[in-house]
Amino acid sequence: MASQRLNLRLAVCLLNISEARKKDIVERVAKAALGDKQGQRKMQTTVLNIFSDYDYNRSVLTLVGPVETLGNSILTSCIEAFNLIDMNAHIGVHPCLGAVDLVPIYPLSESVSLEECGKVARNVAEKLILDVPDCSFFYFGYADQPLKRTLVQRRKELNWFNRSNLKVKERKPDVGAVISPRCGLTGIGASPYVMNCNVTIATQDLNAGQQIASAIRGANVGGLKGIQAMAFPHQGTVEIACNVESFKDEPLTEERGKYISYCIQGEEYLYFSPSSIEKQIKKLAKNLGVATVGTALVGFTPEHCKSLAEQALREGTGEFWKKRKVLTM
């Protein structure tokens, strides 16, 4: 029976936590999504994937479930992460502010609205400050009412790119009394699906990576629409890390083939295809005399995410990430 016949209206949370070097901690956070705060009641949720990066010291957990109950799974995972991760001891090359650094919630089923996902995000934040008094949050997207400021806007405002700079400034979070050194500051919100696509170039020259990242950034002239990009040193090379945002604007006809589309409540959204991102970075790298050596998709495209979630929920497989490991070995 397909998930639609079970009347499941699916949403997904790509939970970003500031830990990748201790596998046991990451998996405890993932497993916490599958039970209530007492670890007794099983959630109608699946953890599709865990993507951990040692150099970044950051993991992304893909949690999927009905929008009506997904917040409970996010809540229990975050409680576990806040209990296990201490930002005072965190070391990694990827920018971050919180033990739970980012809690983005996206619609997966066409019938799920962005407003619903925003309400889930706000509800999770309000409950978490009761369960973990030291945690604090800033809202973005459809959780940030009425402004609906984007994640990029909020991060710039809060000096997300420079954690030490945040510590010396007095800032009041949107939810929570203060920003604690242990828990840090967490971004929580809702938007159309944002995919992560990372392309590695065969050089240790970070400047070359920064030039490429700047060239493809959607905010810059000649950049790729919907792309946010940064360059990081990574395993002896440089990685161009791209956030691939979904958007509603109609692209030029000749560019249409570079995008993939899906619907939210009857409205078409587009995002730049991973193959087109890879192709453009390869072209820019070649102009600098550098080769590309690999592309990693952090998680899934929205279509693949929905398909795998339906499969996992039909089977009742909560720890789906373990099954994927077996299938890909």
XYZ file of C-alpha atoms in Angstrom:
329
model
C 0.000 0.000 0.000
C 1.410 3.369 -0.974
C 1.796 6.047 1.679
C -0.903 8.148 0.013
C -3.449 5.367 0.680
C -2.466 5.561 4.312
C -3.207 9.295 4.132
C 0.352 10.241 5.075
C 1.204 13.852 4.347
C 4.971 13.795 4.474
C 7.506 16.424 5.514
C 11.260 16.117 5.947
C 13.792 17.607 8.349
C 17.475 17.699 7.344
C 18.761 17.923 10.904
C 22.300 19.386 11.052
C 24.270 18.569 14.205
C 27.791 19.666 15.114
C 29.247 16.168 15.505
C 30.652 13.696 12.979
C 33.728 12.220 14.649
C 31.899 10.165 17.274
C 29.691 7.723 15.389
C 27.971 6.483 18.541
C 26.717 9.976 19.378
C 25.455 10.599 15.839
C 23.557 7.294 15.795
C 22.072 7.925 19.244
C 20.680 11.223 17.953
C 19.264 9.423 14.889
C 17.656 6.640 16.949
C 16.105 9.185 19.299
C 13.874 10.297 16.407
C 12.130 6.925 16.488
C 10.754 7.048 20.050
C 9.187 9.482 22.497
C 11.048 11.274 25.295
C 10.839 8.133 27.424
C 12.066 5.988 24.525
C 8.878 3.920 24.627
C 6.378 4.971 21.959
C 7.547 4.262 18.422
C 7.178 7.194 16.040
C 5.838 6.878 12.500
C 9.154 8.269 11.303
C 12.086 6.999 9.279
C 15.700 8.152 9.332
C 16.555 7.790 5.664
C 20.175 8.842 5.746
C 23.093 9.979 7.899
C 25.777 12.016 6.140
C 28.814 12.694 8.350
C 31.912 14.657 7.403
C 34.979 14.328 9.636
C 36.719 17.543 8.570
C 33.521 19.569 8.911
C 32.649 17.734 12.150
C 29.048 18.004 11.019
C 26.362 15.417 10.312
C 23.094 15.749 8.424
C 20.273 13.388 9.424
C 17.310 12.975 7.073
C 14.151 12.522 9.186
C 10.857 11.925 7.357
C 7.343 11.425 8.676
C 3.790 12.784 8.591
C 3.799 16.559 9.066
C 1.340 16.143 11.951
C 3.844 14.084 14.004
C 7.295 14.845 12.579
C 7.795 17.564 15.186
C 7.811 14.926 17.926
C 10.694 13.107 16.249
C 12.625 16.328 15.740
C 12.063 17.180 19.400
C 13.454 13.890 20.739
C 16.450 13.980 18.388
C 17.319 17.535 19.382
C 17.050 16.766 23.099
C 19.509 13.897 22.639
C 21.898 16.065 20.603
C 21.856 18.918 23.127
C 22.573 16.426 25.914
C 25.510 14.814 24.089
C 27.239 17.636 22.170
C 29.194 20.426 23.874
C 30.021 23.410 21.663
C 32.839 24.378 24.043
C 34.753 21.366 22.715
C 33.719 21.561 19.060
C 36.409 21.759 16.364
C 35.634 21.713 12.630
C 36.195 23.725 9.449
C 32.505 24.213 8.676
C 30.861 27.327 10.172
C 28.363 26.594 12.937
C 26.810 28.189 15.989
C 24.927 25.400 17.738
C 25.218 21.813 18.951
C 22.063 21.389 16.894
C 23.065 23.889 14.231
C 20.162 23.806 11.813
C 16.609 22.421 11.835
C 15.093 23.039 8.377
C 11.673 21.512 7.665
C 10.448 21.048 4.089
C 7.177 19.774 2.567
C 7.523 16.460 0.721
C 3.917 15.631 -0.152
C 2.278 18.148 -2.481
C -0.593 18.622 -0.016
C 1.702 19.838 2.800
C 2.027 23.615 2.983
C 5.006 25.753 3.858
C 2.885 27.426 6.537
C 2.287 24.056 8.225
C 6.010 23.342 8.261
C 6.643 26.789 9.745
C 4.194 26.056 12.564
C 5.934 22.730 13.253
C 9.271 24.552 13.512
C 7.945 27.140 15.958
C 6.244 24.470 18.058
C 9.475 22.444 18.283
C 11.485 25.492 19.389
C 8.940 26.454 22.038
C 8.918 22.924 23.472
C 12.690 22.525 23.379
C 13.406 25.556 25.551
C 11.289 23.874 28.242
C 13.099 20.532 27.958
C 16.583 22.016 27.432
C 16.656 25.408 29.190
C 20.136 26.290 27.836
C 19.148 26.035 24.171
C 18.120 29.018 22.046
C 16.852 29.585 18.502
C 16.558 31.971 15.623
C 13.736 31.563 13.121
C 13.997 31.654 9.340
C 11.685 31.204 6.389
C 8.056 30.384 7.155
C 8.799 30.132 10.881
C 9.987 33.755 10.897
C 6.665 35.540 10.968
C 5.764 37.973 9.563
C 9.097 38.800 7.881
C 9.923 35.345 6.472
C 13.610 36.225 6.294
C 15.687 33.613 4.530
C 18.278 31.445 6.229
C 21.015 33.339 4.374
C 19.701 36.672 5.686
C 19.491 35.432 9.267
C 22.958 33.883 9.181
C 24.488 37.137 7.969
C 22.687 39.089 10.677
C 23.940 36.724 13.381
C 27.561 36.315 12.193
C 27.038 32.610 11.612
C 30.252 32.608 9.578
C 32.290 33.685 12.621
C 31.301 31.950 15.840
C 33.920 33.767 17.950
C 32.486 37.087 16.819
C 29.024 36.038 17.969
C 30.308 35.221 21.464
C 31.556 38.724 22.149
C 28.312 40.394 21.133
C 25.139 40.507 23.136
C 22.383 39.102 20.986
C 18.928 38.048 22.044
C 17.660 34.897 20.328
C 14.117 34.686 18.962
C 13.382 31.868 21.413
C 15.277 31.230 24.643
C 16.694 33.572 27.250
C 20.392 33.644 26.329
C 22.889 31.956 24.015
C 24.734 29.403 26.148
C 28.337 28.334 25.422
C 27.414 24.650 25.566
C 24.319 24.574 23.328
C 25.080 27.607 21.193
C 22.435 29.032 18.855
C 20.208 26.930 16.587
C 18.489 27.965 13.359
C 15.008 26.500 12.940
C 12.551 27.188 10.150
C 10.754 26.056 7.019
C 11.145 26.653 3.305
C 10.874 24.857 -0.015
C 13.360 21.976 -0.206
C 17.059 22.854 -0.037
C 19.448 20.230 -1.344
C 23.188 20.040 -0.583
C 25.584 19.253 -3.422
C 29.354 19.305 -2.855
C 31.945 19.209 -5.641
C 35.626 18.531 -4.917
C 38.426 20.136 -6.942
C 41.939 18.665 -7.145
C 43.892 21.438 -5.443
C 44.818 22.699 -2.002
C 44.484 26.297 -3.216
C 41.549 27.627 -1.208
C 41.628 30.864 -3.203
C 40.803 28.929 -6.381
C 37.868 27.320 -4.605
C 36.643 30.672 -3.346
C 36.774 32.096 -6.876
C 34.624 29.228 -8.158
C 32.193 29.482 -5.247
C 31.767 33.201 -5.885
C 31.233 32.640 -9.624
C 28.392 30.144 -9.166
C 26.672 31.906 -6.254
C 23.168 32.903 -7.327
C 23.434 36.351 -5.750
C 26.330 37.282 -8.060
C 26.207 38.302 -11.712
C 26.475 35.213 -13.907
C 25.822 32.862 -10.976
C 23.415 29.918 -10.844
C 19.922 30.760 -9.613
C 19.155 29.368 -6.163
C 22.773 28.415 -5.393
C 24.561 29.381 -2.190
C 28.215 28.281 -2.257
C 31.287 28.238 -0.024
C 34.743 26.682 -0.419
C 36.420 24.670 2.343
C 39.700 22.762 2.731
C 38.712 19.113 2.695
C 40.832 15.956 2.969
C 43.831 17.520 1.251
C 41.733 19.117 -1.510
C 39.119 21.893 -1.692
C 35.371 21.280 -1.662
C 32.792 23.629 -3.155
C 29.802 23.178 -0.852
C 26.517 24.242 -2.464
C 23.104 24.781 -0.937
C 20.634 24.280 -3.785
C 17.472 26.270 -3.053
C 14.075 25.703 -4.669
C 12.312 28.713 -6.149
C 9.148 29.659 -8.071
C 10.474 32.151 -10.629
C 10.270 30.988 -14.212
C 13.742 30.621 -15.809
C 14.509 31.622 -19.374
C 13.278 29.045 -21.896
C 16.795 28.156 -23.028
C 17.805 27.449 -19.413
C 14.791 25.300 -18.529
C 16.672 22.039 -19.082
C 19.114 22.903 -16.289
C 16.347 22.725 -13.675
C 14.197 20.017 -12.087
C 10.637 20.781 -10.994
C 8.207 19.568 -8.313
C 4.986 20.912 -6.770
C 3.878 22.239 -3.389
C 0.110 22.707 -3.144
C -0.275 23.050 -6.892
C 2.580 25.538 -7.309
C 5.634 24.564 -9.329
C 9.060 24.911 -7.733
C 12.375 24.529 -9.530
C 15.929 23.748 -8.465
C 19.218 23.603 -10.327
C 20.078 19.986 -11.196
C 23.170 18.445 -9.531
C 24.577 17.434 -12.923
C 24.349 21.044 -14.146
C 26.081 22.292 -10.991
C 28.868 19.777 -11.452
C 29.219 20.717 -15.132
C 29.505 24.435 -14.360
C 32.061 23.926 -11.580
C 34.073 21.636 -13.838
C 34.131 24.360 -16.511
C 35.221 27.057 -14.039
C 37.865 24.799 -12.504
C 39.261 23.962 -15.939
C 39.682 27.689 -16.635
C 41.906 27.809 -13.529
C 43.856 24.741 -14.602
C 42.249 22.528 -11.977
C 40.340 19.248 -12.339
C 37.234 18.128 -10.447
C 37.541 14.792 -8.650
C 34.073 14.013 -7.339
C 30.571 15.141 -6.431
C 28.621 14.208 -3.303
C 24.896 14.716 -2.811
C 24.176 15.159 0.901
C 20.987 13.158 1.161
C 18.624 13.201 -1.805
C 16.709 15.204 -4.343
C 13.149 15.908 -3.086
C 11.671 13.316 -5.462
C 14.071 10.589 -4.350
C 13.584 11.516 -0.708
C 9.816 11.137 -1.001
C 10.099 7.824 -2.870
C 12.482 6.305 -0.302
C 10.376 7.584 2.596
C 7.258 5.943 1.200
C 9.180 2.683 0.842
C 10.588 2.877 4.374
C 7.242 3.715 5.959
C 5.466 0.924 4.050
C 8.049 -1.488 5.425
C 8.012 0.056 8.901
C 11.789 0.607 8.675
C 12.819 3.347 11.072
C 16.579 2.859 10.764
C 16.524 2.993 6.975
C 20.037 4.483 6.849
C 21.392 1.085 7.960
C 19.596 -0.661 5.106
C 21.060 1.845 2.630
C 24.558 1.041 3.921
C 23.990 -2.635 3.186
C 22.591 -1.903 -0.279
C 25.548 0.287 -1.247
C 28.333 -1.935 0.092
